[in-house]
mmCIF file of C-alpha atoms in Angstrom:
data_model
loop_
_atom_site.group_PDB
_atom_site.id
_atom_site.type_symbol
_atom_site.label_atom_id
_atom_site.label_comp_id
_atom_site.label_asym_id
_atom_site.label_seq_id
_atom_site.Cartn_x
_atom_site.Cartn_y
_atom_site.Cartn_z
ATOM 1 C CA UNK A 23 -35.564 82.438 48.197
ATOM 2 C CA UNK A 24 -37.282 79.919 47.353
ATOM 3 C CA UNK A 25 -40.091 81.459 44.998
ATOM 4 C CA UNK A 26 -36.826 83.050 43.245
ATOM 5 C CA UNK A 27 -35.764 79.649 42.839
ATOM 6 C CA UNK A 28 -38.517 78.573 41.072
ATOM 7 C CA UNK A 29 -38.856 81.657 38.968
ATOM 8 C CA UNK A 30 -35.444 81.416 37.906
ATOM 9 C CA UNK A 31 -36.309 78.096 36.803
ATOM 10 C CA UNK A 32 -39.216 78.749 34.974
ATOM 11 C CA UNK A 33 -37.065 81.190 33.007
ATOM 12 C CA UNK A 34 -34.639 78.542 32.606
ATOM 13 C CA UNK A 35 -37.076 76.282 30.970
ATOM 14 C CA UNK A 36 -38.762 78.762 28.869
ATOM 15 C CA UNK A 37 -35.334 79.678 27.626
ATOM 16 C CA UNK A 38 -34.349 75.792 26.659
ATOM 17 C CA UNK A 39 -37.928 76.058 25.245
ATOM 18 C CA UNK A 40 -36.964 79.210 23.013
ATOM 19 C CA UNK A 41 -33.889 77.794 22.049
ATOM 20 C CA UNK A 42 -35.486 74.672 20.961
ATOM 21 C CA UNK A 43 -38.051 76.473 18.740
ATOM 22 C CA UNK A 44 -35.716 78.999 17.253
ATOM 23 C CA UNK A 45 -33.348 76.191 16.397
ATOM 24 C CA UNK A 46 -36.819 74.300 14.288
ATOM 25 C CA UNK A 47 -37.451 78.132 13.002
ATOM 26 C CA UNK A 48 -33.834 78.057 11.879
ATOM 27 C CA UNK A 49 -33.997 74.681 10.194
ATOM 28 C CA UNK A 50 -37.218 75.364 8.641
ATOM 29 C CA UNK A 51 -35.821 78.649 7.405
ATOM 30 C CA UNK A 52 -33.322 76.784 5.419
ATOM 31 C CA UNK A 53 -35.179 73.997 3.727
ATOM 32 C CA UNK A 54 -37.450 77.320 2.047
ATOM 33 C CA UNK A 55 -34.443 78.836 1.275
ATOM 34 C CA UNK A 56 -33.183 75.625 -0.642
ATOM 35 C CA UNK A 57 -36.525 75.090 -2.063
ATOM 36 C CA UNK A 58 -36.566 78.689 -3.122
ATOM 37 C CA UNK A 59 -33.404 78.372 -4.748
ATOM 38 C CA UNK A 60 -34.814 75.691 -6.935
ATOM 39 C CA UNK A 61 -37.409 77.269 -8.003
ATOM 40 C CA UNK A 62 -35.429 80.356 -9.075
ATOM 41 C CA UNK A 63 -33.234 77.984 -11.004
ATOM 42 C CA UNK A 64 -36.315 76.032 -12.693
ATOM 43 C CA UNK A 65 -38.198 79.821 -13.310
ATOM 44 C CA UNK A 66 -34.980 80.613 -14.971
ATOM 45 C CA UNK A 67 -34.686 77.100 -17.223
ATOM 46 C CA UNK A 68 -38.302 78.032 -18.192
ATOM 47 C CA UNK A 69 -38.010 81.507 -19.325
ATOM 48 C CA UNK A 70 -35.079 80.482 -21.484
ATOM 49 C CA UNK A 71 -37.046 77.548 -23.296
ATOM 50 C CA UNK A 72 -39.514 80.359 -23.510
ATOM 51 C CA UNK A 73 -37.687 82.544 -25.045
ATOM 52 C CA UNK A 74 -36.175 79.808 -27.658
ATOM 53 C CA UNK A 75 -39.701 79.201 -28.419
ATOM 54 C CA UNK A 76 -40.377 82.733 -28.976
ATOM 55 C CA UNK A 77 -37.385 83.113 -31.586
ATOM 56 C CA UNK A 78 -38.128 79.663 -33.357
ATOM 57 C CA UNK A 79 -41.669 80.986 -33.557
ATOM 58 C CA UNK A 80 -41.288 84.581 -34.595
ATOM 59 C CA UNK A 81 -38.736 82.693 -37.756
ATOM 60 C CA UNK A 82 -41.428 80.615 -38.118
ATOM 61 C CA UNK A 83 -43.473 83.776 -38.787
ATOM 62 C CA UNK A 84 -41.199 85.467 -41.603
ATOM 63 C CA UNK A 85 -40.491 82.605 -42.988
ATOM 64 C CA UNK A 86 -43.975 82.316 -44.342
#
């Protein structure tokens, strides 16, 4: 009984362990998913100034 004991607590423990790391996994997980986020929104800013740029060049062009 009482090696059970222990081995149920040693499952306990690395459970609460688990838990505990999944929950910094899960936390982690978001922060990249912000920072993800904003750089999709600052790729998206920069393609558009790119493509401005491409137009105001390619007038620039004929206009010569």
């Amino acid at each position: 009984i009482a090696r059970l004991i222990a081995e149920l607590d040693s499952v306990k423990k690395e459970n609460r362990d688990q838990r505990l790391a999944l929950t910094a996994l899960q936390k982690d997980n978001s922060k990249l998913h912000i920072e993800i986020s904003k750089l999709m929104t600052k790729n998206n800013d920069l393609n558009m100034k790119l493509m401005t740029l491409q137009r105001e060049n390619d007038n620039l062009k004929k206009s010569k």
